[in-house]
Short mmCIF file of N, CA, C and O in Angstrom, two decimals:
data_model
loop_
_atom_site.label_atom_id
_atom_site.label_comp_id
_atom_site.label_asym_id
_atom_site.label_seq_id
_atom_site.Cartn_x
_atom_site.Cartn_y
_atom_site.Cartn_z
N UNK A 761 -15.34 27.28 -24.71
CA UNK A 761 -15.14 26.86 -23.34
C UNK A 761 -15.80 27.88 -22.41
O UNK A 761 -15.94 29.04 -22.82
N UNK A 762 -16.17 27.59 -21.36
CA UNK A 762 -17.15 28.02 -20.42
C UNK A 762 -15.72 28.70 -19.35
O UNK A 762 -14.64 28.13 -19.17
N UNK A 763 -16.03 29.67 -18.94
CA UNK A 763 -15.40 30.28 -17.90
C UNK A 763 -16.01 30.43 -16.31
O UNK A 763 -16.74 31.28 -15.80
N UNK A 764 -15.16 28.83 -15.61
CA UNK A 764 -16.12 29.14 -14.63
C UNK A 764 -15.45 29.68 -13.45
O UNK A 764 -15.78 29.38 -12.30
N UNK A 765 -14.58 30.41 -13.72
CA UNK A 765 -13.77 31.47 -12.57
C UNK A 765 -14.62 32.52 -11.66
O UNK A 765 -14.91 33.58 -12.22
N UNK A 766 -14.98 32.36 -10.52
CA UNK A 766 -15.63 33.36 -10.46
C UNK A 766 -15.31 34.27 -9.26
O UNK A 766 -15.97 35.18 -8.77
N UNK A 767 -13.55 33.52 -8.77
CA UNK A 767 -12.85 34.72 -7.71
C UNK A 767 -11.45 34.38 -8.21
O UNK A 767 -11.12 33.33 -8.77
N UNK A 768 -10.59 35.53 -7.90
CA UNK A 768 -9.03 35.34 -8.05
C UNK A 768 -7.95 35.75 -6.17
O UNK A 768 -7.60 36.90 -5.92
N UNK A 769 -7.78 35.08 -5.60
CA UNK A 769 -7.32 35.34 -4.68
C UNK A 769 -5.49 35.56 -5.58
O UNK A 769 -4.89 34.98 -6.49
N UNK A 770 -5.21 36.72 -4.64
CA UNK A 770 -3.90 37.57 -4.81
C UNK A 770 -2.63 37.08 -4.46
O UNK A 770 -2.05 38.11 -4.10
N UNK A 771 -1.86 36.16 -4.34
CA UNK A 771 -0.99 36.04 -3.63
C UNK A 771 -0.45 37.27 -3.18
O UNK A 771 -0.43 38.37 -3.73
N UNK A 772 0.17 36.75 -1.60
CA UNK A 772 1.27 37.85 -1.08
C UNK A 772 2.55 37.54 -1.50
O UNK A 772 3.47 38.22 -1.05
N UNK A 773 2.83 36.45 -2.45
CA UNK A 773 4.07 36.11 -2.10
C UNK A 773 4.47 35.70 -3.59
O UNK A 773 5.41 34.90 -3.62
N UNK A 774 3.89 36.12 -4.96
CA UNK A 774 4.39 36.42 -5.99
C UNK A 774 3.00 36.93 -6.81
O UNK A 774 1.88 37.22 -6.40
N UNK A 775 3.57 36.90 -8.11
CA UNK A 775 2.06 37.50 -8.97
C UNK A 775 1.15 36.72 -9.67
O UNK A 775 0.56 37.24 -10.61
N UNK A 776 0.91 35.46 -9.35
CA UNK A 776 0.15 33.97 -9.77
C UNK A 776 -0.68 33.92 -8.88
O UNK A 776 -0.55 33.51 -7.73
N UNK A 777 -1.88 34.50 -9.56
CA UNK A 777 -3.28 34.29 -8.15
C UNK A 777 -3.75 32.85 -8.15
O UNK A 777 -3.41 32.12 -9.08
N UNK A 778 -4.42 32.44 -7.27
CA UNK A 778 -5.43 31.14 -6.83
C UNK A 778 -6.72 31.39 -7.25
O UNK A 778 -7.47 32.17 -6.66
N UNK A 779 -7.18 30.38 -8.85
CA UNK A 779 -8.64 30.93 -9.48
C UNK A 779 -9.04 29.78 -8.78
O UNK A 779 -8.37 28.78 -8.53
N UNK A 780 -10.57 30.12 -8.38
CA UNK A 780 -11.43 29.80 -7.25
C UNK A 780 -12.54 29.84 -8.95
O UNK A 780 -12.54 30.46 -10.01
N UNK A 781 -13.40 28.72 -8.25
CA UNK A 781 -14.62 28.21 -9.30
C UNK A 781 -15.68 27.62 -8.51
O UNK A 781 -15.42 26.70 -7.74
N UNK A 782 -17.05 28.16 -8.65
CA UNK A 782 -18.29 27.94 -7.91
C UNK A 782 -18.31 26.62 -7.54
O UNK A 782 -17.98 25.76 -8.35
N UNK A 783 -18.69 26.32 -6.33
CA UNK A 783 -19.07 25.22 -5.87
C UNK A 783 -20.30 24.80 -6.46
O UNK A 783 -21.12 25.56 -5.95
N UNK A 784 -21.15 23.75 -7.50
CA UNK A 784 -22.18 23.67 -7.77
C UNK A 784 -23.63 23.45 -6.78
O UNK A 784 -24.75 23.94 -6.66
N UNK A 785 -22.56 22.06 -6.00
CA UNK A 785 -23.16 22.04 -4.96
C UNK A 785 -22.80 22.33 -3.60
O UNK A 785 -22.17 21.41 -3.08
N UNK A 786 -22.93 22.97 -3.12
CA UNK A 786 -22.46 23.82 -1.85
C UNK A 786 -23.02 22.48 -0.47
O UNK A 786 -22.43 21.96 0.48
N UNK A 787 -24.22 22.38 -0.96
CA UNK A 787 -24.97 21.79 0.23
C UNK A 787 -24.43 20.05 0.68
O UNK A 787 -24.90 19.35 1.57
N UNK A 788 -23.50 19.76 -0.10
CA UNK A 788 -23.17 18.48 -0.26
C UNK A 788 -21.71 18.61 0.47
O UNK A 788 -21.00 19.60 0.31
N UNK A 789 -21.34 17.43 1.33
CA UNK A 789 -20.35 17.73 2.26
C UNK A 789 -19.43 16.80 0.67
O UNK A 789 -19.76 15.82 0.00
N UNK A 790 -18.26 17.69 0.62
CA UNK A 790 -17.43 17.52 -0.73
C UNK A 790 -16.08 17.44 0.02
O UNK A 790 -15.74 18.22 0.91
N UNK A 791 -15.51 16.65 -0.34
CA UNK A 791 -14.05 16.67 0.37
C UNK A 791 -13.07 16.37 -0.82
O UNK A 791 -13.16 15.38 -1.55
N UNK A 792 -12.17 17.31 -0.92
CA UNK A 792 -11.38 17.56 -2.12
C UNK A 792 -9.91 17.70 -1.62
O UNK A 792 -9.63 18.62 -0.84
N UNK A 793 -9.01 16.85 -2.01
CA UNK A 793 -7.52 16.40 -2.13
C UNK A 793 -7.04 16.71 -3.08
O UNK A 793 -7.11 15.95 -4.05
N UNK A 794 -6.17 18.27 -3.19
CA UNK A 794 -5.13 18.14 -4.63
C UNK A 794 -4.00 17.67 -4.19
O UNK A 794 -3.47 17.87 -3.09
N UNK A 795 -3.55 16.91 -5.22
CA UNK A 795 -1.89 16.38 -4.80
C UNK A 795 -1.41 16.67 -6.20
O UNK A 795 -1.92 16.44 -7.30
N UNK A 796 0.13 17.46 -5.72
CA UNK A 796 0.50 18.06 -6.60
C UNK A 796 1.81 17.44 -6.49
O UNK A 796 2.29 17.10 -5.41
N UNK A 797 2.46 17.29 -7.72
CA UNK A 797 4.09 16.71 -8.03
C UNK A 797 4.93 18.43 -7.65
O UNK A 797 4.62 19.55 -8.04
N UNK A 798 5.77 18.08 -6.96
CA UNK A 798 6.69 19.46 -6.87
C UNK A 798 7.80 19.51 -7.80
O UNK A 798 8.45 18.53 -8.17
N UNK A 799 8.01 21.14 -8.28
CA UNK A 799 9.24 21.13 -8.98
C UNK A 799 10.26 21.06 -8.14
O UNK A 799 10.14 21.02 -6.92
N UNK A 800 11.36 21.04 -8.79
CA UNK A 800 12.42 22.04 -8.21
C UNK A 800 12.36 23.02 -7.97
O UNK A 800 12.05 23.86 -8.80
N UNK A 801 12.69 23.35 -6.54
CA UNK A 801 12.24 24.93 -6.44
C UNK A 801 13.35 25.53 -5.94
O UNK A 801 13.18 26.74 -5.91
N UNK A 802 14.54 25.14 -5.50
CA UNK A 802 15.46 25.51 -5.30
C UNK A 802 16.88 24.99 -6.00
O UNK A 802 17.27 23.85 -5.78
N UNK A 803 17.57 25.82 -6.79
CA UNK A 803 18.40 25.77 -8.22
C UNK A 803 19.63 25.37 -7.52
O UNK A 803 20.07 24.32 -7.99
N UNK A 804 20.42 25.91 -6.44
CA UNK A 804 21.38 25.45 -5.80
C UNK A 804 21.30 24.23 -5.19
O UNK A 804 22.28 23.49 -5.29
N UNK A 805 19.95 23.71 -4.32
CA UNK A 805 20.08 22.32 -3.59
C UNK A 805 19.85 21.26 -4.16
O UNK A 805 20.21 20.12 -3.90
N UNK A 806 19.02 21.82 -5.23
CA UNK A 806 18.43 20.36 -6.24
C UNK A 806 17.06 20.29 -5.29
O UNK A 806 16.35 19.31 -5.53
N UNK A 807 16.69 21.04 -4.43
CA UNK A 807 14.93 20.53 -3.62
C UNK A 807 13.96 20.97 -3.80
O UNK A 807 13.86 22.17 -4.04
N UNK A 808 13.07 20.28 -3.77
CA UNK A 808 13.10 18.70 -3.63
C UNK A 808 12.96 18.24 -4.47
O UNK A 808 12.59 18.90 -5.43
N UNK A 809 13.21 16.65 -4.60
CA UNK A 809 13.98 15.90 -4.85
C UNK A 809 12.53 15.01 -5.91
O UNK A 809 11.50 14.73 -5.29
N UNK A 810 12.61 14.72 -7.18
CA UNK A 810 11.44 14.18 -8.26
C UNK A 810 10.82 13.20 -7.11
O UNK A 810 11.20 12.63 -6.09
N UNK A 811 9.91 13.32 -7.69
CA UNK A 811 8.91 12.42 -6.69
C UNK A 811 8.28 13.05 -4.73
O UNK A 811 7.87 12.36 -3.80
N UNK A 812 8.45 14.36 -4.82
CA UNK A 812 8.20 15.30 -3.74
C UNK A 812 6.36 15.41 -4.07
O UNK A 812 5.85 15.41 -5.19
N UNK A 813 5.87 15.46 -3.20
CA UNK A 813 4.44 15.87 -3.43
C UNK A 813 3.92 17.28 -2.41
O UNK A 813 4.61 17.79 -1.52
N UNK A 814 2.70 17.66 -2.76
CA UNK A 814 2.60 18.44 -1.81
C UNK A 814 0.81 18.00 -1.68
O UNK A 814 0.36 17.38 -2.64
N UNK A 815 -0.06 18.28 -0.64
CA UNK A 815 -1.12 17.86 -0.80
C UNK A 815 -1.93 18.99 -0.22
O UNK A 815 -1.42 19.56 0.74
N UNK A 816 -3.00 19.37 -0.61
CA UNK A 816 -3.70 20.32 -0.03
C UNK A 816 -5.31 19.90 -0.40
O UNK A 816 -5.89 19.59 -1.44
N UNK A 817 -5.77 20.05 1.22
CA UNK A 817 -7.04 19.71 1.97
C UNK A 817 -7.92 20.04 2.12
O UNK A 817 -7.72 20.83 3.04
N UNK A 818 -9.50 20.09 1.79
CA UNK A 818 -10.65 20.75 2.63
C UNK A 818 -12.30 20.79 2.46
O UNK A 818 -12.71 20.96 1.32
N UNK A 819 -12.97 20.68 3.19
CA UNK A 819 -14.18 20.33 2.70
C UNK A 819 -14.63 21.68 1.92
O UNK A 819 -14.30 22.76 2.39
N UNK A 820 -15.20 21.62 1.02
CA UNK A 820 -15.82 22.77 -0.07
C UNK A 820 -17.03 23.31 0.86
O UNK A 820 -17.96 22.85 1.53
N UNK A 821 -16.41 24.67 0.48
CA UNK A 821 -18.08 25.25 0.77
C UNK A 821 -18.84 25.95 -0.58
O UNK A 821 -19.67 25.34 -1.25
N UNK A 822 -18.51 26.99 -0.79
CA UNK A 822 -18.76 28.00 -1.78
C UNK A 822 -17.94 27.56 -2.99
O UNK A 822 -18.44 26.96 -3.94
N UNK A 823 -16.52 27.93 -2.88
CA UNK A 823 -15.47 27.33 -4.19
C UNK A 823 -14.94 26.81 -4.03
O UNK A 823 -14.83 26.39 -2.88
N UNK A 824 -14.15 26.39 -5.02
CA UNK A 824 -13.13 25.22 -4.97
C UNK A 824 -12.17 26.16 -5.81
O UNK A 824 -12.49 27.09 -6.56
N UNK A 825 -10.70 25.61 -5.45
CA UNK A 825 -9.36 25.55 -5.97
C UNK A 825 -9.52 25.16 -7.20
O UNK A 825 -9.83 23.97 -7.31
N UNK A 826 -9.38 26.05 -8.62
CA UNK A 826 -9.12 25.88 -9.52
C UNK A 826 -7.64 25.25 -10.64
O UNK A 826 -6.72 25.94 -11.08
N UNK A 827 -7.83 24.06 -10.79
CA UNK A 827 -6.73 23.07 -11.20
C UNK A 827 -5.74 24.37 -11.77
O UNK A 827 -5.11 25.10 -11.01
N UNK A 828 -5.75 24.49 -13.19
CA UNK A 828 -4.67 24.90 -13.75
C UNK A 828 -3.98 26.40 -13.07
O UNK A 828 -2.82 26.81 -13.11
N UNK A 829 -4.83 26.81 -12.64
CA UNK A 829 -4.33 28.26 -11.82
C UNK A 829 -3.25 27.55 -10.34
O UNK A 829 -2.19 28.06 -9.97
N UNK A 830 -3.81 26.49 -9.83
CA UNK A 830 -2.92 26.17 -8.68
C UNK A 830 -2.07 25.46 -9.28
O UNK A 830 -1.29 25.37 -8.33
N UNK A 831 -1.62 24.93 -10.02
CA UNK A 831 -0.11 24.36 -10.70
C UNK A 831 0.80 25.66 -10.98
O UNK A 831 2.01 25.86 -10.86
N UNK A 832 -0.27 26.43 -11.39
CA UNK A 832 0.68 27.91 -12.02
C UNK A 832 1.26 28.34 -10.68
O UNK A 832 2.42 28.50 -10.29
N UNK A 833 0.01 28.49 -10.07
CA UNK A 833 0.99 28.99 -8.72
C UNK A 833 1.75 28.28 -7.81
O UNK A 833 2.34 28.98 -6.98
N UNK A 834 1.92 26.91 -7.72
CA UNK A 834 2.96 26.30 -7.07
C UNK A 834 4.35 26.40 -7.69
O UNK A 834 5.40 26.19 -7.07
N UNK A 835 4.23 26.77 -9.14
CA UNK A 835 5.28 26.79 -9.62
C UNK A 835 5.60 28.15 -9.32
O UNK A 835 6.81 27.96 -9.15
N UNK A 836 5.47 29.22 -9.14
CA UNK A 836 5.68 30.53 -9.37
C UNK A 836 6.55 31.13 -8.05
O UNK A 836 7.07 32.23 -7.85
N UNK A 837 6.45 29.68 -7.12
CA UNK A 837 7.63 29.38 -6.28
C UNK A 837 9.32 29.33 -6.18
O UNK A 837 10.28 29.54 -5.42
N UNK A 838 8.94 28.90 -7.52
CA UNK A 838 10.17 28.32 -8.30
C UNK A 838 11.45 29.37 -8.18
O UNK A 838 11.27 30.41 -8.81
N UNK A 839 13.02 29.24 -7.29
CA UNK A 839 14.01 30.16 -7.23
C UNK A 839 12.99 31.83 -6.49
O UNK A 839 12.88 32.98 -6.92
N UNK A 840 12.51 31.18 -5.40
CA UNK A 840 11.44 32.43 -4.55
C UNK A 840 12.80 33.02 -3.47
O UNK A 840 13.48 32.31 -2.73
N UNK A 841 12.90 34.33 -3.65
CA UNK A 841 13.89 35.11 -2.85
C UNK A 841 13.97 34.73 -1.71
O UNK A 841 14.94 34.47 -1.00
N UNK A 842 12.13 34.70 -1.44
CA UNK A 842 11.96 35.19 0.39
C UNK A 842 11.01 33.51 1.35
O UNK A 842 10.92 33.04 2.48
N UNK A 843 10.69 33.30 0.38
CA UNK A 843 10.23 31.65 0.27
C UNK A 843 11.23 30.91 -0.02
O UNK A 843 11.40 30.91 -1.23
N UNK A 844 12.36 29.94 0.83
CA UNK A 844 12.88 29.36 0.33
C UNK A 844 12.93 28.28 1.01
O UNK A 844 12.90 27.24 0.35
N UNK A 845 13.01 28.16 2.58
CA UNK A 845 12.89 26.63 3.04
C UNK A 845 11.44 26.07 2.61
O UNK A 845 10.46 26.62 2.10
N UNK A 846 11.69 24.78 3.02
CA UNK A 846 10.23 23.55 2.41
C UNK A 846 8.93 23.90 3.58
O UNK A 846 7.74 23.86 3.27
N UNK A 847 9.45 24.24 4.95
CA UNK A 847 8.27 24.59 5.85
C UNK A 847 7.66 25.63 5.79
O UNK A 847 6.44 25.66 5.97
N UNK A 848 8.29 26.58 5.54
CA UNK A 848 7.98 27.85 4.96
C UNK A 848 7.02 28.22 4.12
O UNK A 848 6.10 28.98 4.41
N UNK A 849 7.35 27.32 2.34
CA UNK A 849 6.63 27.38 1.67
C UNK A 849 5.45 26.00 1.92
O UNK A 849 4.86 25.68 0.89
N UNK A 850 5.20 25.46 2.77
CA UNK A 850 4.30 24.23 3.02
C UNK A 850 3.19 25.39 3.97
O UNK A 850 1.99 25.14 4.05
N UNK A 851 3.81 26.64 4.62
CA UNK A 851 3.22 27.23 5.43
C UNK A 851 2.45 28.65 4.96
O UNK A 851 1.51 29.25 5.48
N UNK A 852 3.04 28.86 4.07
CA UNK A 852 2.41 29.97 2.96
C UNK A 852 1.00 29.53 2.33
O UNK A 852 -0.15 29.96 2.25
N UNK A 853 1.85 28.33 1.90
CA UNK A 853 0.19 27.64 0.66
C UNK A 853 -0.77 27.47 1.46
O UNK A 853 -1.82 28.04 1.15
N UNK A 854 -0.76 26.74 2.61
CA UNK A 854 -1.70 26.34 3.55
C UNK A 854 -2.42 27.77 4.19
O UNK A 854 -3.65 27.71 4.27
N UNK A 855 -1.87 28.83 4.58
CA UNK A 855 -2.54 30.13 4.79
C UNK A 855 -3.32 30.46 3.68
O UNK A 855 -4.55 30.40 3.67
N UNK A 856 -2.58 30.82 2.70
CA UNK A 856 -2.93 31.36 1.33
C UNK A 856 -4.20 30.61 0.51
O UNK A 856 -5.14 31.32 0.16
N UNK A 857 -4.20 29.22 0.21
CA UNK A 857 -5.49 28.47 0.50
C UNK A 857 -6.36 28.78 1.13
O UNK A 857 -7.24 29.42 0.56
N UNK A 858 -6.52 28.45 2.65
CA UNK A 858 -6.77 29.04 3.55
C UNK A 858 -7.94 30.09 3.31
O UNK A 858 -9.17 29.99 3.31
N UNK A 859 -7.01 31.21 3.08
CA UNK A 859 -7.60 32.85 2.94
C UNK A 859 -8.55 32.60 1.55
O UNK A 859 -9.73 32.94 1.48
N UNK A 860 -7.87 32.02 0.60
CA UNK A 860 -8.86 32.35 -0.51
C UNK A 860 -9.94 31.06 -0.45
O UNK A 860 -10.75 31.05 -1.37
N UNK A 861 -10.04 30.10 0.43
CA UNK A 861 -11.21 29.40 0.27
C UNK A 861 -12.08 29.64 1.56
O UNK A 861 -13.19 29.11 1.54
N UNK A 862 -11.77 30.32 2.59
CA UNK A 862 -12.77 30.48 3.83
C UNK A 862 -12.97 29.41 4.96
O UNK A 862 -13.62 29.50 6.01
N UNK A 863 -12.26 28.42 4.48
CA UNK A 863 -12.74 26.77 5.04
C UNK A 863 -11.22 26.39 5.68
O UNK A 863 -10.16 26.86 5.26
N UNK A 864 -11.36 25.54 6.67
CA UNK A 864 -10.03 25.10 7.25
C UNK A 864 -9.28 24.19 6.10
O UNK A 864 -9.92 23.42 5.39
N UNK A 865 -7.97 24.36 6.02
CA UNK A 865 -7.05 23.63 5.24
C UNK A 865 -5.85 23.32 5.69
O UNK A 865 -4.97 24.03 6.17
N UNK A 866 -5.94 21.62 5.39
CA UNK A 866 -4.42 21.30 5.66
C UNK A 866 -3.76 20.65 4.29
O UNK A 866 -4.21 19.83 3.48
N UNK A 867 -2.49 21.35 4.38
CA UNK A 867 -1.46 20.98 3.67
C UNK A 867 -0.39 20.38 3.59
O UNK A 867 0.48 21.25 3.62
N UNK A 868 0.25 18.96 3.46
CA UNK A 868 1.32 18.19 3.81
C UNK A 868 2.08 18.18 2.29
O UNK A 868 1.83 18.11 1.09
N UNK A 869 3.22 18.29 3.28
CA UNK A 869 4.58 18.05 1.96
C UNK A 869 4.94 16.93 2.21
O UNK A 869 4.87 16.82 3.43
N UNK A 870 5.40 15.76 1.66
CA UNK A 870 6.01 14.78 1.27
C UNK A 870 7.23 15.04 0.39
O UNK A 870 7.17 14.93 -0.84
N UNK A 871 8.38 15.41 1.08
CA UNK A 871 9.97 15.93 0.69
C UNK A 871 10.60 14.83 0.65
O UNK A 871 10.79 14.17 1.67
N UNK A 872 11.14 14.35 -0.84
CA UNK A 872 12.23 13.63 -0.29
C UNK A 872 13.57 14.55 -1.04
O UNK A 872 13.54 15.10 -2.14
N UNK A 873 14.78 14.52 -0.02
CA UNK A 873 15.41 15.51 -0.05
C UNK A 873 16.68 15.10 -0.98
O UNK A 873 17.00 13.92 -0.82
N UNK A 874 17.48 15.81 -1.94
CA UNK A 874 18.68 16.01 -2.62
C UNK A 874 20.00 15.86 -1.46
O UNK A 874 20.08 16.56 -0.45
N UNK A 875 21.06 14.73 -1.87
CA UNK A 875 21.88 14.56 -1.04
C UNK A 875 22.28 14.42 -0.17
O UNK A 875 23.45 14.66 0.15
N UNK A 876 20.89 13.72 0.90
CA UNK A 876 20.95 13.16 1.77
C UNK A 876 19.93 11.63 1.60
O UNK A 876 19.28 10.98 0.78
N UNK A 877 20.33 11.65 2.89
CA UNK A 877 19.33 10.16 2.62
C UNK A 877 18.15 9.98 4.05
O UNK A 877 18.20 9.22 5.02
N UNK A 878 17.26 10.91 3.70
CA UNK A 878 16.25 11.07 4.38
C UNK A 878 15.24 12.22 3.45
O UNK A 878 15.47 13.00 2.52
N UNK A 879 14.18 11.90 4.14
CA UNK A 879 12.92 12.90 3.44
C UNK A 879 12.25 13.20 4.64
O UNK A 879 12.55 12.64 5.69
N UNK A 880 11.05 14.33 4.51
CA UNK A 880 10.22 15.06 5.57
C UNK A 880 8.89 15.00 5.06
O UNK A 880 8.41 14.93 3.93
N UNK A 881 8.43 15.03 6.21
CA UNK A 881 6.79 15.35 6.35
C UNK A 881 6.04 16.68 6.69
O UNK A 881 5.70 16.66 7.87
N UNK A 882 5.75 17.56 6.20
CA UNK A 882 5.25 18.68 6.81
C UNK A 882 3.84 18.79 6.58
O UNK A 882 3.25 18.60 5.52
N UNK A 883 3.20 19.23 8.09
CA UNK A 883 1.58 18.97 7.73
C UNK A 883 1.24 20.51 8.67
O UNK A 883 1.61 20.88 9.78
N UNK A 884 0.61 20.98 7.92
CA UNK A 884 0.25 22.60 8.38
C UNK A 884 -1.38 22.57 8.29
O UNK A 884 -1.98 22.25 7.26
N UNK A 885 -2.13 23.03 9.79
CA UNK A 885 -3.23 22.71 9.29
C UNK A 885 -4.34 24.48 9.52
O UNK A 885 -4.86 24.68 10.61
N UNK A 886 -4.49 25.31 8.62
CA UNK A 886 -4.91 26.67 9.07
C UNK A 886 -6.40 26.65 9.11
O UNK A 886 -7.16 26.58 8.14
N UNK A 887 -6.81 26.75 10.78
CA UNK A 887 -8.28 26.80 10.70
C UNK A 887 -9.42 27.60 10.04
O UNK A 887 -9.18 28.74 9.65
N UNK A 888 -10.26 27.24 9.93
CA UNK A 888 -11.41 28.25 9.36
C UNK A 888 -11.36 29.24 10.11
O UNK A 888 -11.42 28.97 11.31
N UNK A 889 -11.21 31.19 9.61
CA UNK A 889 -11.15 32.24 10.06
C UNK A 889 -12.36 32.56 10.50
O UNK A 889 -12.55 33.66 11.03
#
């Protein structure tokens, strides 16, 4: 297998970096949607609730968001001390993205919530620096 990693952005907010992989074609306007199933990330509330998504946004320039490294790190969320509401962590990823791709990104959560009977929308959108 070919290793096509060719940056690791750091999280601030546990030890599961974001592997970044060459854009082949840079020059091509690329618009890339991960949608990710959420765990449980909080052990006491049950939230959120199976069927929670999270989605993250942005036209490619240089790299792209490397699949199996960003599952690792959405999970690495999972029972987070200092990360614990859903806006919070909808507001982290979207920076943190963000920082390690150079390009504006938006990120929406699709919450549906444990023991109530309503769900949320959170859409965070962090411009190009």
């Amino acid at each position: 297998m070919i290793d096509t990693v060719v940056l690791q952005y750091a999280s601030t907010h546990h030890d599961f970096p974001i592997d970044l992989i060459r854009n082949q074609y840079p020059e091509l306007k690329t618009a890339v949607k991960h949608v990710i199933q959420l765990p449980i990330l909080c052990h006491a509330s049950q939230n959120p609730k199976a069927g929670s998504t999270i989605s993250i946004h942005y036209i490619a320039d240089q790299v792209l968001l490397e699949l199996f490294s960003l599952e690792k790190y959405i999970k690495a969320f999972i029972g987070h001390k200092t990360v614990r509401d859903l806006e919070y962590f909808t507001q982290a990823i979207a920076i943190e993205c963000q920082n390690a791709l150079k390009v504006e990104v938006t990120v929406q959560a699709d919450i549906i919530l444990e023991g109530l009977n309503q769900s949320q929308a959170i859409t965070v959108t962090v411009p190009q620096m």
